Amino acid sequence: MLLPILKYGATELKTVSRPVDAFDSELERIARNMIETMYSAPGIGLAAPQVGINIRLATIDLSVGEDPNQLIVVCNPEVVVVEGEQKSEEGCLSIPEFTETIMRPRKMTIRGQNLHGDPFEVSGEGLLARCFNHELDHLNGVLFIDHLSVLKRNLIRNKIKKLAKAGEW
Ligand SMILES: [Zn+2]
């Protein structure tokens, strides 16, 4: 089932999400719907708060459904190692049509749990590290525009306000 993706302005996007503690069929259902929603968007990552569910769950797939081996579903992710820096253009399904250059770690290893509660670690470089960092931010109520200067962030905010006024957000 496709879930509506919340846009900038929704309180769920500014909320620190609570840990996943029940690894049950309901969690599996949410994850399945998130994967379907992410592929349909299309996007390479989706965090549960973006579909209005404030739990620490994220789905990531750089292949957008082309390669089943690239799908990562992670509950309660934590940062284990960060290394280096990278600067590149970034966007978000919750802030459509806007992209900005954001500094992120070049490499990142995260530790989390799968849908059965089993712990695992996964490392990523480049775009995957960027994606880990972006989705972890979502679970803490942080959006990519929060990494911008106040000036740039306000520019985007004002544009979104205008869009919202016109009923286009
Ligand atoms: Zn995002």
Coordinates of C-alpha atoms and ligand atoms in Angstrom, one line a residue:
M1 CA 0.0 0.0 0.0
L2 CA 1.3 3.4 -0.9
L3 CA 1.6 5.8 2.0
P4 CA 1.3 9.6 1.7
I5 CA 4.7 11.3 2.1
L6 CA 4.6 14.2 4.5
K7 CA 6.1 17.5 3.4
Y8 CA 8.1 20.1 5.2
G9 CA 5.8 21.8 7.8
A10 CA 4.4 18.5 9.2
T11 CA 5.2 18.2 12.9
E12 CA 6.1 14.5 12.6
L13 CA 9.2 15.6 10.5
K14 CA 10.4 17.7 13.4
T15 CA 9.9 15.1 16.1
V16 CA 12.6 12.8 17.6
S17 CA 11.3 9.3 16.8
R18 CA 11.0 6.5 19.5
P19 CA 12.9 3.2 19.3
V20 CA 11.3 0.2 17.6
D21 CA 10.6 -2.3 20.4
A22 CA 8.0 -4.6 18.9
F23 CA 9.4 -6.7 16.1
D24 CA 6.0 -8.0 15.0
S25 CA 3.8 -8.3 11.9
E26 CA 2.7 -4.7 12.2
L27 CA 6.3 -3.5 11.9
E28 CA 6.7 -5.8 8.8
R29 CA 3.6 -4.2 7.3
I30 CA 4.9 -0.7 7.9
A31 CA 8.2 -1.6 6.4
R32 CA 6.6 -3.2 3.3
N33 CA 4.5 -0.2 2.7
M34 CA 7.5 2.1 3.1
I35 CA 9.5 0.2 0.6
E36 CA 6.6 0.3 -1.9
T37 CA 6.2 4.0 -1.3
M38 CA 10.0 4.7 -1.6
Y39 CA 10.1 2.8 -5.0
S40 CA 7.0 4.6 -6.3
A41 CA 8.2 8.1 -5.3
P42 CA 10.9 7.2 -6.6
G43 CA 13.5 7.6 -3.9
I44 CA 16.6 5.9 -2.6
G45 CA 15.7 6.3 1.1
L46 CA 12.7 6.8 3.3
A47 CA 12.3 7.2 7.1
A48 CA 9.2 6.3 9.0
P49 CA 8.5 9.8 10.2
Q50 CA 8.1 10.9 6.5
V51 CA 5.0 8.7 6.4
G52 CA 3.8 10.0 9.7
I53 CA 5.0 7.2 11.9
N54 CA 7.5 8.4 14.5
I55 CA 9.5 5.2 15.0
R56 CA 13.2 4.6 14.3
L57 CA 12.8 2.7 11.1
A58 CA 14.3 3.5 7.7
T59 CA 14.4 1.9 4.2
I60 CA 17.3 2.5 1.8
D61 CA 17.9 1.2 -1.7
L62 CA 20.3 3.0 -4.0
S63 CA 19.1 0.8 -6.9
V64 CA 15.4 1.8 -6.3
G65 CA 14.2 -1.7 -6.6
E66 CA 16.5 -2.9 -9.5
D67 CA 18.8 -5.0 -7.3
P68 CA 17.2 -6.8 -4.3
N69 CA 20.7 -7.1 -2.7
Q70 CA 20.8 -3.4 -2.2
L71 CA 17.7 -3.0 -0.1
I72 CA 18.5 -2.1 3.6
V73 CA 15.8 -2.1 6.2
V74 CA 17.1 -0.9 9.5
C75 CA 15.5 -0.4 12.9
N76 CA 17.1 1.7 15.6
P77 CA 20.2 2.6 13.6
E78 CA 23.2 4.0 15.4
V79 CA 26.4 5.4 14.1
V80 CA 29.4 3.2 14.6
V81 CA 32.1 4.9 12.5
V82 CA 32.2 8.1 10.5
E83 CA 35.1 9.0 8.2
G84 CA 36.0 11.9 6.0
E85 CA 33.8 14.4 4.3
Q86 CA 31.9 14.8 1.0
K87 CA 30.1 17.7 -0.5
S88 CA 27.3 17.2 -3.0
E89 CA 23.8 18.0 -4.1
E90 CA 21.1 16.5 -2.0
G91 CA 17.3 16.5 -1.9
C92 CA 14.5 14.9 0.1
L93 CA 11.1 13.4 -0.7
S94 CA 9.6 15.6 2.0
I95 CA 11.0 18.8 0.4
P96 CA 10.3 18.1 -3.3
E97 CA 11.8 20.3 -6.0
F98 CA 14.5 21.7 -3.7
T99 CA 18.2 20.6 -3.7
E100 CA 21.2 22.0 -2.0
T101 CA 24.8 21.2 -1.6
I102 CA 25.3 19.5 1.8
M103 CA 28.4 18.4 3.6
R104 CA 28.2 14.7 4.8
P105 CA 30.6 12.0 6.0
R106 CA 32.3 10.2 3.1
K107 CA 32.1 6.8 4.9
M108 CA 29.8 5.6 7.5
T109 CA 29.1 2.4 9.4
I110 CA 25.8 2.0 11.1
R111 CA 24.6 -0.7 13.5
G112 CA 20.9 -1.5 13.8
Q113 CA 18.4 -4.3 13.9
N114 CA 16.4 -6.1 11.1
L115 CA 12.7 -6.6 11.2
H116 CA 13.1 -9.7 13.5
G117 CA 15.2 -7.7 16.0
D118 CA 18.5 -9.3 14.9
P119 CA 21.5 -6.9 15.1
F120 CA 23.6 -6.2 12.1
E121 CA 26.2 -3.7 10.9
V122 CA 26.5 -2.1 7.4
S123 CA 29.0 0.2 5.9
G124 CA 28.6 2.7 3.1
E125 CA 30.7 5.1 1.1
G126 CA 29.7 8.0 -1.0
L127 CA 26.0 8.1 -1.8
L128 CA 25.2 5.3 0.6
A129 CA 27.0 7.1 3.5
R130 CA 25.1 10.2 2.6
C131 CA 21.9 8.3 2.6
F132 CA 22.6 6.7 6.0
N133 CA 23.3 10.2 7.4
H134 CA 20.2 11.7 5.8
E135 CA 17.8 9.0 7.1
L136 CA 19.3 9.0 10.6
D137 CA 18.8 12.7 10.7
H138 CA 15.1 12.2 9.9
L139 CA 14.8 9.9 12.9
N140 CA 16.1 12.8 15.0
G141 CA 13.7 15.3 13.5
V142 CA 16.4 16.9 11.4
L143 CA 16.0 17.8 7.7
F144 CA 18.8 18.5 5.1
I145 CA 17.9 22.2 5.1
D146 CA 18.8 22.3 8.8
H147 CA 22.4 21.9 7.7
L148 CA 22.3 25.1 5.6
S149 CA 23.1 28.6 6.6
V150 CA 20.2 30.6 8.2
L151 CA 20.1 32.8 5.0
K152 CA 19.8 29.8 2.6
R153 CA 17.3 28.0 4.9
N154 CA 15.1 31.1 5.2
L155 CA 15.2 31.5 1.4
I156 CA 13.8 28.0 1.0
R157 CA 11.3 28.5 3.8
N158 CA 9.9 31.6 2.2
K159 CA 9.6 29.9 -1.1
I160 CA 7.7 27.0 0.6
K161 CA 5.5 29.5 2.4
K162 CA 4.6 31.1 -0.9
L163 CA 3.8 27.7 -2.4
A164 CA 1.7 26.8 0.6
K165 CA -0.2 30.1 0.3
A166 CA -0.9 29.3 -3.4
G167 CA -2.1 25.8 -2.3
E168 CA 0.8 24.2 -4.1
W169 CA 2.6 22.6 -1.2
Ligands
ZN1 ZN 14.6 13.0 3.4

